[in-house]
PDB file of C-alpha atoms and ligand atoms in Angstrom:
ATOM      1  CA  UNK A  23       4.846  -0.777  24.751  1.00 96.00           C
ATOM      2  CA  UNK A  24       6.568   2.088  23.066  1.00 97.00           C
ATOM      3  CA  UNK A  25       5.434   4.768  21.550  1.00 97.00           C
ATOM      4  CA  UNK A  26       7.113   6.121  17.933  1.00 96.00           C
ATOM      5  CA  UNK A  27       7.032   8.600  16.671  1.00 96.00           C
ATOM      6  CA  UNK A  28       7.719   9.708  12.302  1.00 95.00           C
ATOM      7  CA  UNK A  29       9.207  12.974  11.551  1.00 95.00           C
ATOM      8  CA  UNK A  30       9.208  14.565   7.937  1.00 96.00           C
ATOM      9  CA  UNK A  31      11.523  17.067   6.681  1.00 96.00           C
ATOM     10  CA  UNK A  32      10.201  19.059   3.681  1.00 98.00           C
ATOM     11  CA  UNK A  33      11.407  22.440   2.491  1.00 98.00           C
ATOM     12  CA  UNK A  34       9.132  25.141   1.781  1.00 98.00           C
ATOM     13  CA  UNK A  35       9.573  28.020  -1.207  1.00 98.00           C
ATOM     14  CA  UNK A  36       7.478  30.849  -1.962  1.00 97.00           C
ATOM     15  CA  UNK A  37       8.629  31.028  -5.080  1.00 96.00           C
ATOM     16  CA  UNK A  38      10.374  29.175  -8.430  1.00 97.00           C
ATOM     17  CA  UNK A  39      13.172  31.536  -8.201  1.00 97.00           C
ATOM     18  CA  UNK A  40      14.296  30.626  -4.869  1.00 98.00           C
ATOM     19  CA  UNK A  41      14.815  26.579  -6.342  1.00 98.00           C
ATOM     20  CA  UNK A  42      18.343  25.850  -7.215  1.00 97.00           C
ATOM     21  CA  UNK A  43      18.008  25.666 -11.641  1.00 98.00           C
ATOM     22  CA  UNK A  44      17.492  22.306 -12.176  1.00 98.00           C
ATOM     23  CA  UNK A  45      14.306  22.134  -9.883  1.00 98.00           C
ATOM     24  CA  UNK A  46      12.882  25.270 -11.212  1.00 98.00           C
ATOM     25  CA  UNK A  47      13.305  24.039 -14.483  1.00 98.00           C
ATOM     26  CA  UNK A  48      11.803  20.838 -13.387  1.00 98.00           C
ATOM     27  CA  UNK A  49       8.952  22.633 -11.677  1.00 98.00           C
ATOM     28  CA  UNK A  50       8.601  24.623 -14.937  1.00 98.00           C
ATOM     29  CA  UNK A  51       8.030  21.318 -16.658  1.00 98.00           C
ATOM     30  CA  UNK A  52       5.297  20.334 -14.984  1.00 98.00           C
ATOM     31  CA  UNK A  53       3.451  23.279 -15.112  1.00 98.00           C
ATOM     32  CA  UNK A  54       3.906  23.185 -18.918  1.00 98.00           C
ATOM     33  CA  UNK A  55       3.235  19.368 -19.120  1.00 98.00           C
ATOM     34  CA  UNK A  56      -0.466  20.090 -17.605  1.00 98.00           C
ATOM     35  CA  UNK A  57      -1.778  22.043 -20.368  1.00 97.00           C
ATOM     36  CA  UNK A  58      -1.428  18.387 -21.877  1.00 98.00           C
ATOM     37  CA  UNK A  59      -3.916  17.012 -19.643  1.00 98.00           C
ATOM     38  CA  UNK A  60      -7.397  15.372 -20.953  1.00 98.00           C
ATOM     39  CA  UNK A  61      -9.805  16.131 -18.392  1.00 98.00           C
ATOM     40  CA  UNK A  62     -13.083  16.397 -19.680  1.00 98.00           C
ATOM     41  CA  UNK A  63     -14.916  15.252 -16.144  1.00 98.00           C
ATOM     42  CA  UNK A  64     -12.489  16.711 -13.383  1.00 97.00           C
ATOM     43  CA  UNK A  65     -11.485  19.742 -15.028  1.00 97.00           C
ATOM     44  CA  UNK A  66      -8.343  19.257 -12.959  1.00 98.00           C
ATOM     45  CA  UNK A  67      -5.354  19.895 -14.991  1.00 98.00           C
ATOM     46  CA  UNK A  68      -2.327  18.226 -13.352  1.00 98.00           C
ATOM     47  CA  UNK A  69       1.189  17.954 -14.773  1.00 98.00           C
ATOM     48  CA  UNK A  70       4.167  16.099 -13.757  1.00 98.00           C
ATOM     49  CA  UNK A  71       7.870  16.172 -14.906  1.00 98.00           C
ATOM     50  CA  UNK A  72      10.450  13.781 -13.946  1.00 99.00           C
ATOM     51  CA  UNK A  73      14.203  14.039 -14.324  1.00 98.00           C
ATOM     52  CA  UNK A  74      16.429  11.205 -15.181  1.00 98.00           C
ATOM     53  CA  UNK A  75      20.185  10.856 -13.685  1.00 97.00           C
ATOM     54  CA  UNK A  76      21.439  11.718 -17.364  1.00 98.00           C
ATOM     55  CA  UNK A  77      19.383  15.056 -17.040  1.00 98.00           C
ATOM     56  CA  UNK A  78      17.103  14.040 -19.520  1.00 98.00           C
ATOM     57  CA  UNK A  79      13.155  15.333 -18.195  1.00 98.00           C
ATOM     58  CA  UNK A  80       9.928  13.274 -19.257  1.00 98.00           C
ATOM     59  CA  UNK A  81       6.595  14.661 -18.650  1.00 98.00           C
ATOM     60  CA  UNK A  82       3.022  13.146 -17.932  1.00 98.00           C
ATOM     61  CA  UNK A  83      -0.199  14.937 -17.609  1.00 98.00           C
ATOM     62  CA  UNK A  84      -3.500  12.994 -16.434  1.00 98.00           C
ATOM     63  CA  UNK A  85      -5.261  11.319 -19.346  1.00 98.00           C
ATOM     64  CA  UNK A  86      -9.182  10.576 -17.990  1.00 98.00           C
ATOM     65  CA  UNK A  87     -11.774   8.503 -18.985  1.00 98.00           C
ATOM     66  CA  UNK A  88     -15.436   8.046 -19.177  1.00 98.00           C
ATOM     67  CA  UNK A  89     -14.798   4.625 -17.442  1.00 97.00           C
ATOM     68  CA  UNK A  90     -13.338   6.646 -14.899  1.00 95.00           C
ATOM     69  CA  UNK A  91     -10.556   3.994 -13.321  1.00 95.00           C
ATOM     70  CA  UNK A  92      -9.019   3.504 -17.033  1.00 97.00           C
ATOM     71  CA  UNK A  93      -8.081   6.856 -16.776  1.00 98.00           C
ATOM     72  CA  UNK A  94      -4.198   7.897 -15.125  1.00 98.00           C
ATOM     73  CA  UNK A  95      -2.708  10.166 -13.130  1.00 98.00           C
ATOM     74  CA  UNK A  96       0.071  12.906 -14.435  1.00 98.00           C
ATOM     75  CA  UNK A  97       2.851  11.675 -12.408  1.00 98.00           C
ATOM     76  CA  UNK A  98       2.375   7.504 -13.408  1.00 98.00           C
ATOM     77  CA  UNK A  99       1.975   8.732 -17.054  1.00 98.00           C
ATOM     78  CA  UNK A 100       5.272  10.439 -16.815  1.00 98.00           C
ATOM     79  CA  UNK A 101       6.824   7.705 -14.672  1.00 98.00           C
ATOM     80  CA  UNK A 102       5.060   4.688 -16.823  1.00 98.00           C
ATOM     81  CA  UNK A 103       6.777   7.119 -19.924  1.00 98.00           C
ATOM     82  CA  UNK A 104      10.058   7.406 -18.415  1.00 98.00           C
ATOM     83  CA  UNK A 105      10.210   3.556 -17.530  1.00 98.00           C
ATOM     84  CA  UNK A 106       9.352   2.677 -20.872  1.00 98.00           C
ATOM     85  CA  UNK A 107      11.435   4.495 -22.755  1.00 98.00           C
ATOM     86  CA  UNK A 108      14.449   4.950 -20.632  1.00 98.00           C
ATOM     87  CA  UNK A 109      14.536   2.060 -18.538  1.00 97.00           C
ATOM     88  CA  UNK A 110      18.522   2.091 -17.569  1.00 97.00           C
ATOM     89  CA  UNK A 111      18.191   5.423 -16.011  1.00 98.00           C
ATOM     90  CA  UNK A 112      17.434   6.008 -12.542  1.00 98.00           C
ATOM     91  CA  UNK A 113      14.509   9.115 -11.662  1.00 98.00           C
ATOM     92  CA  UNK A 114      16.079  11.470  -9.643  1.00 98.00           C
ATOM     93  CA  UNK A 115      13.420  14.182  -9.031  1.00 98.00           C
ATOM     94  CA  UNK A 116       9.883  14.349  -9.871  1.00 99.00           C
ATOM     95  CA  UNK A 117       7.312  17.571  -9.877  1.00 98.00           C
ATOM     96  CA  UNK A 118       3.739  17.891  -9.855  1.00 98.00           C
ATOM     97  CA  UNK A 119       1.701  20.560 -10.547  1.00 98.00           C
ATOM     98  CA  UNK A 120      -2.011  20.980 -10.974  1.00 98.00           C
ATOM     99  CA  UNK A 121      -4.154  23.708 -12.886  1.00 97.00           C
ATOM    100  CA  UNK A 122      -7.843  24.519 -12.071  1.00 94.00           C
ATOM    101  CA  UNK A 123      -9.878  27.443 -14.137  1.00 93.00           C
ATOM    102  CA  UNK A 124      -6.599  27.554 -16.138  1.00 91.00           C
ATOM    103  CA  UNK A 125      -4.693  28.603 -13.102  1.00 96.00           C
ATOM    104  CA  UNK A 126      -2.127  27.491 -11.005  1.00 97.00           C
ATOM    105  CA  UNK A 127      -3.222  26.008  -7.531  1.00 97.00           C
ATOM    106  CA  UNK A 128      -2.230  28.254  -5.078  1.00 97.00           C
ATOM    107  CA  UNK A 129      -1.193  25.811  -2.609  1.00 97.00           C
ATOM    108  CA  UNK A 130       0.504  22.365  -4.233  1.00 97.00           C
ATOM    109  CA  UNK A 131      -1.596  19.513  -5.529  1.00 94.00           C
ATOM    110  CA  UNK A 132       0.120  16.674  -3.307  1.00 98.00           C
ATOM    111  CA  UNK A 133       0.196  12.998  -5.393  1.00 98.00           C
ATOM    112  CA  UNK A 134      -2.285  10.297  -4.331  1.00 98.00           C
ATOM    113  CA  UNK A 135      -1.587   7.162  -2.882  1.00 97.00           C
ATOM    114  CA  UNK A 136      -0.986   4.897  -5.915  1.00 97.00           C
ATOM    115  CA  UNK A 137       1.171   7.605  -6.921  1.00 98.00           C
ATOM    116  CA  UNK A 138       3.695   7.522  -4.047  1.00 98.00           C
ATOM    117  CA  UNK A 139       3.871   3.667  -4.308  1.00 97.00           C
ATOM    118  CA  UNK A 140       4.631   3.719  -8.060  1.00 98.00           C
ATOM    119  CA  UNK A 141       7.334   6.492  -7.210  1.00 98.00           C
ATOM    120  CA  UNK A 142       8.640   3.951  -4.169  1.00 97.00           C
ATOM    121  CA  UNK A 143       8.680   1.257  -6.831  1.00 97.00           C
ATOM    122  CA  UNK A 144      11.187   3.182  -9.166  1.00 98.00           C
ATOM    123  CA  UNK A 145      13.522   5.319  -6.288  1.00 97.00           C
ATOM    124  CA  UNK A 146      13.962   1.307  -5.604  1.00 95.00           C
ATOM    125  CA  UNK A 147      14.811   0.449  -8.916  1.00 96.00           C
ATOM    126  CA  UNK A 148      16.704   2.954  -9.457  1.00 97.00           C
ATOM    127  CA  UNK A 149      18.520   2.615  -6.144  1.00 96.00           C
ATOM    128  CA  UNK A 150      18.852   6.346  -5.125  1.00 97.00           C
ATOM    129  CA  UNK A 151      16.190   8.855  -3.777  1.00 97.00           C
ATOM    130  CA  UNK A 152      14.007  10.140  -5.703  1.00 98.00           C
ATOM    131  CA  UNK A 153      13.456  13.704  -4.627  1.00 98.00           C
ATOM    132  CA  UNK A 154       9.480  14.755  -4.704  1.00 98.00           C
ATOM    133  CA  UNK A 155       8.383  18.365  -5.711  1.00 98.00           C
ATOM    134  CA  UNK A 156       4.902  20.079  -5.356  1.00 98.00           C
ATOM    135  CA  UNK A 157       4.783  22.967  -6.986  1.00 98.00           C
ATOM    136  CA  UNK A 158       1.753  25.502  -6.008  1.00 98.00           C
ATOM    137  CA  UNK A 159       0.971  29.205  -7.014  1.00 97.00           C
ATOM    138  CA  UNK A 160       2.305  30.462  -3.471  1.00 97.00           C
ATOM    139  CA  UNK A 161       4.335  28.180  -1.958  1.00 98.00           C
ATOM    140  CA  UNK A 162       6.537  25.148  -3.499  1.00 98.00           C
ATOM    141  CA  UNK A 163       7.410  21.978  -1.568  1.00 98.00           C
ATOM    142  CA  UNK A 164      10.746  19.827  -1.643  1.00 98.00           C
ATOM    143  CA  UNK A 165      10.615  16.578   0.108  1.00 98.00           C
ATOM    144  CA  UNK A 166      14.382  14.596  -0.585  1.00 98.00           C
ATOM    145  CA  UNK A 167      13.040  11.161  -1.403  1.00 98.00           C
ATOM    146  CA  UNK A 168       9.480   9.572  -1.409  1.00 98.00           C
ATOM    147  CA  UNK A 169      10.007   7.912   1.658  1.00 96.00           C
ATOM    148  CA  UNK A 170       9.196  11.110   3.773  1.00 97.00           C
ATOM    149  CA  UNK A 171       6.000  10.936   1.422  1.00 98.00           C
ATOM    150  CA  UNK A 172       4.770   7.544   2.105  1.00 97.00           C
ATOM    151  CA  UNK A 173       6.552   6.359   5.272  1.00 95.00           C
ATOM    152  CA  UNK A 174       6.291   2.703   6.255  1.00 93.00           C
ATOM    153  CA  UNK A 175       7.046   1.981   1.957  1.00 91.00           C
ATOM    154  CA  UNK A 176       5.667  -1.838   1.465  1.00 87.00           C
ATOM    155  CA  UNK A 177       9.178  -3.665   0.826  1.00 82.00           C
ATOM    156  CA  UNK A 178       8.706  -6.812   2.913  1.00 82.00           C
ATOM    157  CA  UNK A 179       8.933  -8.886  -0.228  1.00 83.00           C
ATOM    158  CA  UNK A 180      12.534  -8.025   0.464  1.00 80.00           C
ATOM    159  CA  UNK A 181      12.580  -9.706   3.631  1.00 78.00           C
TER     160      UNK A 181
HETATM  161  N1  THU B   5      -4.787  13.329 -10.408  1.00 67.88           N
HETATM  162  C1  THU B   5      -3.484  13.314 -10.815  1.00 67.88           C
HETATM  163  O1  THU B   5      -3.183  13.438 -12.012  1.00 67.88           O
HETATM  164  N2  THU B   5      -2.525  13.140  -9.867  1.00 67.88           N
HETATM  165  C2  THU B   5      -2.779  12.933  -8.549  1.00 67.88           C
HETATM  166  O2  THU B   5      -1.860  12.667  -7.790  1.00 67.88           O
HETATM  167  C3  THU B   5      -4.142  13.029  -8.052  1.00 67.88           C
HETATM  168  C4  THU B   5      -5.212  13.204  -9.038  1.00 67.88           C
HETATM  169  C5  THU B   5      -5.822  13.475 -11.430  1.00 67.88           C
HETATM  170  C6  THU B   5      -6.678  12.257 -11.609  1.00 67.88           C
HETATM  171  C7  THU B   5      -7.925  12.860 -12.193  1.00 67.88           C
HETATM  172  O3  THU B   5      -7.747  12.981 -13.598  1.00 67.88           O
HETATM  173  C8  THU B   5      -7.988  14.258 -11.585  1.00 67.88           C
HETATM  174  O4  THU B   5      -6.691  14.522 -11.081  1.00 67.88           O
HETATM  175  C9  THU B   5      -8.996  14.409 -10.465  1.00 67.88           C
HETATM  176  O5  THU B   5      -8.825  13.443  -9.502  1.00 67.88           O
END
């Protein structure tokens, strides 16, 4: 028997000014892309923005529903967006942000489970990482593809 061990490298940020443009922008996105949200039984306001290789950003916010699993998250609604509209174009970054009482979370909302796998499915797709971002009131995360987000990614149909 061995033991393993899994090591993740994130970066942390206190703030959107210390992201290189394009991610603050990206960040920026998100947080704008939540006001969007319909949440009439959570109340949680969550936004998500993802970037295309041409540059190009799409944005999601959660959409809920009275029968509660027909509602979606922000970040598949933007993914599930980008897919469908741009579906020759790889998604190089995506942000999340999430809004309660009309304010910023102070530390970031992280994506749920189904999320990550939906973001595994499309960095494989597009066949390049896919660079996560969590963007909270005091501190900002970075994590440089969704692997180091979901480790152990189900791909053993490509066995
Ligand atoms: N939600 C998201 O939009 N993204 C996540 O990654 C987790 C949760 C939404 C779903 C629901 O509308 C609300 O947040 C509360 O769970």
């Amino acid at each position: 028997m061995t033991n393993k061990e899994i090591v993740i490298n994130y970066a942390e940020y206190d703030s959107l000014d210390q992201l290189q443009e394009q991610d603050r922008l990206l960040a920026e996105a998100a947080v704008k892309a939540s006001a969007n949200a319909y949440t009439p039984y959570s109340h949680f306001n969550v936004g998500a923005a993802v970037r295309l290789s041409d540059g190009t950003v799409v944005t999601g916010a959660n959409q809920e529903n009275m029968a509660y699993p027909s509602g979606l998250c922000a970040e598949r609604t933007a993914m599930f967006h980008a897919a469908a509209q741009y579906p020759d174009k790889a998604m190089e970054a995506i942000a999340v942000a999430a809004e309660k009482d009309g304010r910023l979370c102070p530390i970031p909302a992280t994506p749920c489970g189904a999320c990550r796998q939906v973001m595994a499915e499309y960095q494989s797709r597009g066949g390049r990482a896919m660079e996560v971002l969590m963007v909270g009131a005091e501190k900002i995360w970075k994590f440089s593809k969704v692997d180091d987000i979901l480790p152990l990614i189900f791909d053993s149909l490509k066995q």
